[in-house]
Each structure stands twice: as structure tokens, then as C-alpha cells.
CSV table of C-alpha atoms and ligand atoms in Angstrom, one decimal:
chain,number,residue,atom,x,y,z
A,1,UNK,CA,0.0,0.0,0.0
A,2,UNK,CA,1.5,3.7,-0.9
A,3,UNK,CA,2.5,5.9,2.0
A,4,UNK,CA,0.0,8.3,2.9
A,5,UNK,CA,1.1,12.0,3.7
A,6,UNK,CA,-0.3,14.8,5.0
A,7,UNK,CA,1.9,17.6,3.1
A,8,UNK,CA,-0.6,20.1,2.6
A,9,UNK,CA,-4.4,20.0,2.8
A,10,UNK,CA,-5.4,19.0,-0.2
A,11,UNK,CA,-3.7,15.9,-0.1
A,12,UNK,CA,-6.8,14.6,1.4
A,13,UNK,CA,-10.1,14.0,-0.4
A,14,UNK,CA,-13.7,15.6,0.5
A,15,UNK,CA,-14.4,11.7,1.8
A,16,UNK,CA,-11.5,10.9,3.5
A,17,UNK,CA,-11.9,14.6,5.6
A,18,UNK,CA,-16.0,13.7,6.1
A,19,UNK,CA,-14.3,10.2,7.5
A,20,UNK,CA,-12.0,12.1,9.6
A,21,UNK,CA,-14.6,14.4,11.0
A,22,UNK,CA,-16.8,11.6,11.7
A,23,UNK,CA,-13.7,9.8,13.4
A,24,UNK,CA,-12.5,12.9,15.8
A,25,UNK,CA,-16.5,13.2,16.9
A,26,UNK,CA,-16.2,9.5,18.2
A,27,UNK,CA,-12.6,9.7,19.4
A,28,UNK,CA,-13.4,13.2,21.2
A,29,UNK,CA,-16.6,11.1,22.8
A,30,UNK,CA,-14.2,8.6,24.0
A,31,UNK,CA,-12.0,10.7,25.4
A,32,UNK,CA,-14.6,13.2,27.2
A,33,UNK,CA,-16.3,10.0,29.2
A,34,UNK,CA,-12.4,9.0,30.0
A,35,UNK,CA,-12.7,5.1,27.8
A,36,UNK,CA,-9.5,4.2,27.0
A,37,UNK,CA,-8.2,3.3,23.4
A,38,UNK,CA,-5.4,2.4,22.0
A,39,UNK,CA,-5.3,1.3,18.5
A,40,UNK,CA,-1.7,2.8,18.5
A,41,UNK,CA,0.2,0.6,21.0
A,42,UNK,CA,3.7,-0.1,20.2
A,43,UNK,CA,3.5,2.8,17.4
A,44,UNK,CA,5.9,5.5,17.9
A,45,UNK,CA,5.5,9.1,16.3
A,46,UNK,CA,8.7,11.2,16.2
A,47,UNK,CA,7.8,15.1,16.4
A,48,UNK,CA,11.0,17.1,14.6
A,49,UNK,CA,10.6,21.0,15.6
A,50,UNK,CA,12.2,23.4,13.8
A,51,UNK,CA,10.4,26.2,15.2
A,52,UNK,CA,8.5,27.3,18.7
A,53,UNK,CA,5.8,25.4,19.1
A,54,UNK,CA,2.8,24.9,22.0
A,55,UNK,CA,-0.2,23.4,20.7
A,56,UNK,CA,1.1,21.6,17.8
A,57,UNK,CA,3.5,19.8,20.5
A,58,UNK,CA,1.2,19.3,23.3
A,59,UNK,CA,-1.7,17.8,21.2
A,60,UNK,CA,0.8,15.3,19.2
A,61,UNK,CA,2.7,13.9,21.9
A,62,UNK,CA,-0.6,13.6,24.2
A,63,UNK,CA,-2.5,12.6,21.4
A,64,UNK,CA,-0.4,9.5,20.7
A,65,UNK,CA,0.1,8.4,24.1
A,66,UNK,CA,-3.8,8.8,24.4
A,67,UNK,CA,-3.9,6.2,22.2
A,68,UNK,CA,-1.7,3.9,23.4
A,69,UNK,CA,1.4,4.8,21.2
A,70,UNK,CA,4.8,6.7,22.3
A,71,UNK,CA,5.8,10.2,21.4
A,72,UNK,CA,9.3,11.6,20.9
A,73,UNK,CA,10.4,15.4,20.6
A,74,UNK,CA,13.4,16.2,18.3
A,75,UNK,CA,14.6,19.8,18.0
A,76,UNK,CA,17.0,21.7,15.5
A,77,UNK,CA,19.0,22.5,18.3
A,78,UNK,CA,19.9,19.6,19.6
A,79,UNK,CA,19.8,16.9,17.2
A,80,UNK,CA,22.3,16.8,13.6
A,81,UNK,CA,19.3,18.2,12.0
A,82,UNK,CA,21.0,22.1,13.1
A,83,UNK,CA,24.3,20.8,11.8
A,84,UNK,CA,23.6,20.2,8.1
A,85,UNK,CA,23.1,16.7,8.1
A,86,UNK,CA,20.8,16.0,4.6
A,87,UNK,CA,17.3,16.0,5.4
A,88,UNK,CA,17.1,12.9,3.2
A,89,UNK,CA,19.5,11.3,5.2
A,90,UNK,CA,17.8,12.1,8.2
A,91,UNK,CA,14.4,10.9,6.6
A,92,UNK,CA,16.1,7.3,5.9
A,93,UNK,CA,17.2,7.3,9.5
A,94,UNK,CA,14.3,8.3,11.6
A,95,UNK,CA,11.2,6.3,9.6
A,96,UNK,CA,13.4,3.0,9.8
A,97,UNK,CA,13.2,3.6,13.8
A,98,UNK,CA,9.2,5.3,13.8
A,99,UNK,CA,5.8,4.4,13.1
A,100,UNK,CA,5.2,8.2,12.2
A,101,UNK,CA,6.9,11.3,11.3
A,102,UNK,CA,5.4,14.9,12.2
A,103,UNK,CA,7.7,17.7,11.3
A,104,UNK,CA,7.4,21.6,11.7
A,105,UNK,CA,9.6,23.3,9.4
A,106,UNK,CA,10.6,26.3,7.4
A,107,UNK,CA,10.1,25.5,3.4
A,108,UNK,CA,7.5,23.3,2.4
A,109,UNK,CA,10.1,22.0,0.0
A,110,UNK,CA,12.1,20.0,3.2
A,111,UNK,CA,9.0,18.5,4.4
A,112,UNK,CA,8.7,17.4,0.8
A,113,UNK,CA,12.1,16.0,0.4
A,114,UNK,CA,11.6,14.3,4.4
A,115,UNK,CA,8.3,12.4,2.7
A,116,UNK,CA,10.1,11.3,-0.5
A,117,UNK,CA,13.0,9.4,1.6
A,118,UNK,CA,10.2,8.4,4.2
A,119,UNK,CA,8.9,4.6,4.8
A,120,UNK,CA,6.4,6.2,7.1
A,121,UNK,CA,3.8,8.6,6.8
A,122,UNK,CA,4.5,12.4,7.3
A,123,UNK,CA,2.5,15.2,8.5
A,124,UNK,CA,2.8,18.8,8.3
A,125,UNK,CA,3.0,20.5,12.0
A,126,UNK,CA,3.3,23.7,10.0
A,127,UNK,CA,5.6,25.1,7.1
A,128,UNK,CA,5.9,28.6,6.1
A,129,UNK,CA,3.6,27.9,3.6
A,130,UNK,CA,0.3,25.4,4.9
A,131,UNK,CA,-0.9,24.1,8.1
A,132,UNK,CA,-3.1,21.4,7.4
A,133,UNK,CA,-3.6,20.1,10.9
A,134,UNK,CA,-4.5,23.7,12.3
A,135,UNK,CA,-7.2,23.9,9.3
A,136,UNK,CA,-8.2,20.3,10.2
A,137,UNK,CA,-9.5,21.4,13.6
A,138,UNK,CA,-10.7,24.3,12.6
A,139,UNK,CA,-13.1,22.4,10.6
A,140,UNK,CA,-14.1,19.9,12.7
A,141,UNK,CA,-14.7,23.0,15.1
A,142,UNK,CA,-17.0,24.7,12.5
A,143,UNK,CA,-18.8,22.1,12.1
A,144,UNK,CA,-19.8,21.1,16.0
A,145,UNK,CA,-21.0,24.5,16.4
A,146,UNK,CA,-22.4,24.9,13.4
A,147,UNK,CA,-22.8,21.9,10.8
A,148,UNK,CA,-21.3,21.8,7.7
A,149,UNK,CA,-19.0,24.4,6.5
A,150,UNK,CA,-19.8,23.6,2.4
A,151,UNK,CA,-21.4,26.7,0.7
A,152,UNK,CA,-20.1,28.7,3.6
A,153,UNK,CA,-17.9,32.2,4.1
A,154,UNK,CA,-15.2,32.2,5.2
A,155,UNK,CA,-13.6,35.5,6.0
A,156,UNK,CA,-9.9,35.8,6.5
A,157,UNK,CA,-8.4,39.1,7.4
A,158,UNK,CA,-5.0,39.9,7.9
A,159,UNK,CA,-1.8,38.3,6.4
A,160,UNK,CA,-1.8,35.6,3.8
A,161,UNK,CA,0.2,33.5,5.2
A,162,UNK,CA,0.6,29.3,6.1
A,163,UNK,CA,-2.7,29.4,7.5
A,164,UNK,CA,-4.8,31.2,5.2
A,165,UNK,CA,-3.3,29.7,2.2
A,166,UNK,CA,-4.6,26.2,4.0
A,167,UNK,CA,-8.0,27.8,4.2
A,168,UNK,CA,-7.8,28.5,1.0
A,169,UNK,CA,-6.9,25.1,-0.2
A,170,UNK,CA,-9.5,23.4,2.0
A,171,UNK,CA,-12.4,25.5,0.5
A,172,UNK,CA,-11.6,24.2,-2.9
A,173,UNK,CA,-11.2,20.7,-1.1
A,174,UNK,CA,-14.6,21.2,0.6
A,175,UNK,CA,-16.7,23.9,-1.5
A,176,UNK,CA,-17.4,26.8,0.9
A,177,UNK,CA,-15.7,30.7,0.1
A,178,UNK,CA,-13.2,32.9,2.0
A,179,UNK,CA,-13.0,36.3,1.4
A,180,UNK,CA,-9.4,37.6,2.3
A,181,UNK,CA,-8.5,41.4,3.0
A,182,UNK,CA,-4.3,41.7,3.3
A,183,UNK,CA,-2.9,45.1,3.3
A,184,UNK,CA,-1.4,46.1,0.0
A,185,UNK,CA,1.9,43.7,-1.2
A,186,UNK,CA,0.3,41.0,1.2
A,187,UNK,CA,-1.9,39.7,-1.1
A,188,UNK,CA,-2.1,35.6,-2.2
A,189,UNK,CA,0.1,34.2,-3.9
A,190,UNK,CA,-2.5,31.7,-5.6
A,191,UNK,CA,0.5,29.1,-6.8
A,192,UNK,CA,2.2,29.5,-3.2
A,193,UNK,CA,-1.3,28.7,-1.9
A,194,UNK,CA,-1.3,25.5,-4.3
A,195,UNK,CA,-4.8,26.5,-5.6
A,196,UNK,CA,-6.1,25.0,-8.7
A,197,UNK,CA,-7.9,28.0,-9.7
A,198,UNK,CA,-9.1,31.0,-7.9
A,199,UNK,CA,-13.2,30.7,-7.7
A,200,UNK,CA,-13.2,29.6,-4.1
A,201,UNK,CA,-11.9,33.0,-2.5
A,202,UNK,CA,-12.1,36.6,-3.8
A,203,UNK,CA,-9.8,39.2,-2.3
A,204,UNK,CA,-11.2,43.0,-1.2
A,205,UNK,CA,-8.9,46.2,0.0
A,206,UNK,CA,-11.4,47.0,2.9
A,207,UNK,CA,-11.7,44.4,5.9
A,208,UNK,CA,-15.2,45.2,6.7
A,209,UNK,CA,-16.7,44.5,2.9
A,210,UNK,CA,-14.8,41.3,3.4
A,211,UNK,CA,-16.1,40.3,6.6
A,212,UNK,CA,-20.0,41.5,6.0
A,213,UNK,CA,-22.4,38.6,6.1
A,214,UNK,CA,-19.5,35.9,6.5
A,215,UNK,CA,-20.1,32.7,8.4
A,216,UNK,CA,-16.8,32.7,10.4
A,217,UNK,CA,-13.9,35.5,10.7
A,218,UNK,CA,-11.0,35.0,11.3
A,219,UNK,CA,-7.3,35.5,11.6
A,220,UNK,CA,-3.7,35.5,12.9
A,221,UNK,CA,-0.4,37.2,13.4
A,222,UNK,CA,1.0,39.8,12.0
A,223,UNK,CA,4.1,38.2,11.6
A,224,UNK,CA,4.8,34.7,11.1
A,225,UNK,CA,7.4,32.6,12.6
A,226,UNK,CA,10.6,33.4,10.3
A,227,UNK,CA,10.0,36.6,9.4
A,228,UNK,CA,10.6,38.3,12.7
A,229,UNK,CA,12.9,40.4,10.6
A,230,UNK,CA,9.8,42.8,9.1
A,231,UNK,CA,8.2,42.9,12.4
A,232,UNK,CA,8.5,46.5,12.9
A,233,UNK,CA,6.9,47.1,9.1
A,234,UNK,CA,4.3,44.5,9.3
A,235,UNK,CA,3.0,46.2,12.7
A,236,UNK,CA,2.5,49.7,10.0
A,237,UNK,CA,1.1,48.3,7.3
A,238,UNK,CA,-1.6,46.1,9.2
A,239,UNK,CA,-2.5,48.5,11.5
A,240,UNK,CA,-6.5,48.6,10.3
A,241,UNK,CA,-6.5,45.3,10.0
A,242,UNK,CA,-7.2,44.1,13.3
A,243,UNK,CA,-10.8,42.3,13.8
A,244,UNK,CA,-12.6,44.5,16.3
A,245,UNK,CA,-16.3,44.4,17.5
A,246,UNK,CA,-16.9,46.8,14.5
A,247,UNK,CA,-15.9,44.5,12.1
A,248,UNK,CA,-17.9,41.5,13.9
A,249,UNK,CA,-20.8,43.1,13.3
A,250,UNK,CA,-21.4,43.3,9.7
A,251,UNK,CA,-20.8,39.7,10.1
A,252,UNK,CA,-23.4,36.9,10.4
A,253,UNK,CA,-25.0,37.6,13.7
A,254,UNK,CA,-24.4,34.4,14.5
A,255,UNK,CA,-20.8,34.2,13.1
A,256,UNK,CA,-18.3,32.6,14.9
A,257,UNK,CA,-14.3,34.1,15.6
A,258,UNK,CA,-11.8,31.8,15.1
A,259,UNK,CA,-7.9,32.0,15.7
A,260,UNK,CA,-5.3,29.5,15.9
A,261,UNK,CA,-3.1,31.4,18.5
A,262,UNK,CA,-1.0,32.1,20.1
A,263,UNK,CA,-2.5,35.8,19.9
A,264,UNK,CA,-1.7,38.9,20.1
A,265,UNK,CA,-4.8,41.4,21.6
A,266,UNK,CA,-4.5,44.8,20.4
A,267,UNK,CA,-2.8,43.9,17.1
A,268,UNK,CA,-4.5,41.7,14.9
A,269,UNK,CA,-7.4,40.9,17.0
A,270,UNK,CA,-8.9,43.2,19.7
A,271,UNK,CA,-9.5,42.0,23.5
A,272,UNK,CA,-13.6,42.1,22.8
A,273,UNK,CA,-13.4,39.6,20.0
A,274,UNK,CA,-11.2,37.5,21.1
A,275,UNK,CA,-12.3,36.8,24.6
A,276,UNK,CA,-15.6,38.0,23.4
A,277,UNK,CA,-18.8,35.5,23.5
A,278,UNK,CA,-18.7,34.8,19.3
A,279,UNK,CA,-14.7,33.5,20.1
A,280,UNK,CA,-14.5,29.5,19.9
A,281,UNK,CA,-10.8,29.3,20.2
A,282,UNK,CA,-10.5,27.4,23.1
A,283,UNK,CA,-12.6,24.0,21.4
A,284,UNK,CA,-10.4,25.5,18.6
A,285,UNK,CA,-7.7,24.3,20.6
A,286,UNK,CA,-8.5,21.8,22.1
A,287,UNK,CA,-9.6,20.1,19.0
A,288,UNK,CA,-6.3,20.0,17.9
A,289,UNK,CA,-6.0,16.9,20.4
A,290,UNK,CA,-8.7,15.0,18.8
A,291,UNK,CA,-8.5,16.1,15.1
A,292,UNK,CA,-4.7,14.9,14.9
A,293,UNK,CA,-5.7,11.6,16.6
A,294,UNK,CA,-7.8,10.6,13.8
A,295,UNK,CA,-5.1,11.8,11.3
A,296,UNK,CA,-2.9,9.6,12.8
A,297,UNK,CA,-4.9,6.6,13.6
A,298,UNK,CA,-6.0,7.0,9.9
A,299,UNK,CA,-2.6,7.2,8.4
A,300,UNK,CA,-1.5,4.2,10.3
A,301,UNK,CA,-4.1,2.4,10.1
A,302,UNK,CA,-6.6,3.3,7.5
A,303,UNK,CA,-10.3,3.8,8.1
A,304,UNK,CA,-12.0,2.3,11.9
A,305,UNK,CA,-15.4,1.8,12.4
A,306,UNK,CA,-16.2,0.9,16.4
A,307,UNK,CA,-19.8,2.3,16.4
B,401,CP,N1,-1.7,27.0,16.5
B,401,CP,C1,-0.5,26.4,16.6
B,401,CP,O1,0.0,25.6,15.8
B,401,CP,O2,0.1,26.7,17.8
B,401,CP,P1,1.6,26.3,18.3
B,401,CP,O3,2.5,27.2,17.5
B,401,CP,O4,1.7,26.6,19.7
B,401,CP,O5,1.9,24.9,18.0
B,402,NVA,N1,1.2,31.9,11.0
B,402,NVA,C1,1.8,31.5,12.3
B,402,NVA,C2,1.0,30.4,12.8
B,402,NVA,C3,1.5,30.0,14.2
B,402,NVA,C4,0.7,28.7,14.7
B,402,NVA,C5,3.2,31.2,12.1
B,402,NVA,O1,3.6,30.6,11.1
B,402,NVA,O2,4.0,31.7,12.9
């Protein structure tokens, strides 16, 4: 059977993410009334970081030992990762001694080369440009609050970046819409994004027309991990870009806020919203736990029915 990876979202089908939805509902259930199960025993899944990472960490590792499986943490710093040893090389070694790989990087082009010298499946923790996983909960997080997300808007406001290009590949995977509003120069990059066309999103200079009647708004940082460098221009040219109460309510009354955090109030997001009663980012969270569960119970293991 081929290796399946989880590179980028649209690696996945519309069925396969359904089954995957359906699959973190049951797992979560599981979970919440404290069953144990452990369809992962003896599987190990090493986590390479190349970046900071909370959330991505924290739900993999506790994610696989929830299921009975072991997690191990390597780091640039301390590994021969940070001292040029060939990231094919390193792929060789590491999936002849896991089950399965997760790797946050820089360039999606190294998780790439990692997955072709791979015997084990690989998944994206986040590259500068996608991250599936993130999109993956967000999702399944739309969807428990509010059913399905197909023929939806999406509004993303603020910098084009990993996460939006994800939503943007996952609308085309799913049919809903985003409207995106980036300051001028931040606009997507459709090919960067990996879209196959450009009907799924449309792109407006002002926030609010981009945000009026959506479904769910949303956003992130300014400034990405590894480009700390045009911080202190990024803060200028996004300053109206911040989603305030203003902007939530030319949104669906009932809209939802989403961000994948860690955030920062007063820049791209204010207090109100954020902490405000339309905000789901802590499920948002915490379905990152039970979203990346299923992933990884699927790419081991293909599809489970216990009902
Ligand atoms: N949202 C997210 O991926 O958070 P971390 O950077 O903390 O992993
Ligand atoms: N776009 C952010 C997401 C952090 C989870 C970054 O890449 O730093």
C-alpha cells in the first residue's frame, strides 16, 4: 500500500476529511467520558521541531500516548538536524526507527524531500507555507457549532500567510468561500497557496466588505514565525487590520471568531473579540487533540469503524 502523507491540505479528499470528521467526533466522545483506546500501542510518532511550538507539541505527543502509542520530541538544536546533516538522510534514519513522522519546518520544499526518503507517513505541523492540521481542527470545530461548512464564508483578514493559504486550499477541497482582506503587497500568492484555480476566494482592500455577512472570521499574526525580521513594518502596514467588534458586526449575527493562537490582543485581533462571547478558540484548541488523533490513527491504520 502507498504511503500516505499529510503535506498540505489538499492531499486529502472531500471523503476521507468527512471520514476524519466523523472519526474525531467519536474519538473526542471517548476521550470526554475518559474510555480508553489504544489502537496505536507499540507505534511510535517522532515530532522534529524546527520552530516554537505549543499546541502543535502538546496535542501530538498527548495525542499519541492517548492512544496507546509513544511520542518523541526532536529539535533543530539539539539533534544533527541544526548541523547540516541532509534532510534525506535524516528521513532514511528516523522512519526506519518510527511508526510516524510529524515535522514543523521552514520550506515546504524540506518536508517534501523528508516524505520522498520516508517509509512512514509524514505530517505537516506547519511550514511557512500550509498548516493542514491547524485547518483540520478548525473544521471539525465549525462544524460542531455549526454543521457543515460547504457553501459557507469564510472571511480571513490579515496576512496571507501558512494558515490562510490552508483555508484557501481546504475551501476548494470542501466547497465553501473565503473572502481575504491583506494590506497592500500581502496579497495571495494563488501558486504559493497551491490553488487549482481562484473561484473559491475573492480578495477585497477593505476588511469590513470582506467580513460583511461571512459565516466565520478569522485571523492571525502579523508576523509569522521566520520573518521576525519585518516585524516593525508588518505592525505599520496592518495596522486597520485588526478584527474588532466593529468588524464583527457586519458579520453573520451568529458568526463565529476563530484563531489559531498564540495571539496577540491589540494587534490583529482586539480583546472584545477575542475573549468575546462569538470566540471559539479554546474548542479551537482543544480540537487540535482530537482532530490529529484521527489523522494519525487513519494514516496508520486506515479507516475504523467501532460504532
Ligand atoms: N496554532 C499552533 O500551531 O500553535 P503552536 O505554534 O503553539 O503549535
Ligand atoms: N502563521 C503563524 C502560525 C502559528 C501557529 C506562524 O507561522 O508563525
Amino acid at each position: 500500500m502507498a504511503i500516505k502523507h499529510f503535506l498540505q491540505f489538499k492531499d486529502l479528499t472531500r471523503d476521507e476529511f468527512e471520514y476524519l470528521f466523523e472519526r474525531t467526533r467519536w474519538i473526542k466522545q471517548q476521550f470526554k467520558s475518559y474510555k480508553q483506546y489504544w489502537p496505536l500501542v507499540d507505534r511510535t510518532l517522532v515530532m522534529i521541531f524546527e520552530k516554537a511550538s505549543t499546541r502543535t507539541r502538546l496535542s501530538f505527543e498527548a495525542g499519541a500516548q492517548q492512544l496507546g502509542g509513544s511520542a518523541i520530541y526532536l529539535n533543530t538544536r539539539d539533534s544533527q538536524l541544526g548541523r547540516g546533516e541532509p534532510v534525506e538522510d535524516a528521513a532514511q534514519v528516523i522512519s526506519r526507527m518510527s511508526d510516524l513522522v510529524m515535522i514543523r519546518t521552514f520550506e515546504q520544499e524540506i518536508i517534501e524531500r523528508f516524505a520522498a526518503n520516508s517509509r512512514v507517513p509524514v505530517i505537516n505541523g506547519l511550514t511557512n507555507e500550509y498548516h493542514p492540521c491547524q485547518i483540520l481542527a478548525d473544521i471539525f470545530t465549525f462544524i460542531e457549532h455549526r454543521g457543515p461548512i460547504k457553501g459557507k464564508t469564510v472571511a480571513w483578514i490579515g496576512d496571507s500567510n501558512n494558515v490562510c493559504n490552508t483555508w484557501l486550499q481546504a475551501a476548494e477541497v470542501l466547497d465553501f468561500n473565503v473572502h481575504v482582506s491583506t494590506p497592500p503587497g500581502y496579497e495571495v500568492e494563488p501558486e504559493r497557496a497551491g490553488l487549482y484555480g481562484t473561484d473559491h476566494y475573492e480578495e477585497f482592500s477593505d476588511p469590513m466588505e470582506a467580513t460583511r455577512d461571512a459565516d466565520l472570521v478569522t485571523t492571525d499574526v502579523w508576523t509569522s514565525m521566520g520573518f521576525e525580521a519585518e516585524n516593525e513594518e508588518r505592525m505599520r502596514d496592518f495596522e486597520h487590520w485588526q478584527v474588532d467588534a466593529e468588524m464583527m458586526a457586519v458579520a453573520k449575527p451568529d458568526a463565529l471568531f476563530m484563531h489559531c493562537l498564540p495571539a496577540h490582543r491589540g494587534e490583529e485581533v482586539a480583546a472584545e473579540v477575542i475573549d468575546g462571547p462569538q470566540s471559539v478558540v479554546w474548542d479551537e484548541a482543544e480540537n487540535r487533540l482530537h482532530a490529529q488523533k484521527a489523522l494519525m490513527e487513519y494514516l496508520l491504520l486506515g479507516k475504523i469503524s467501532n460504532d
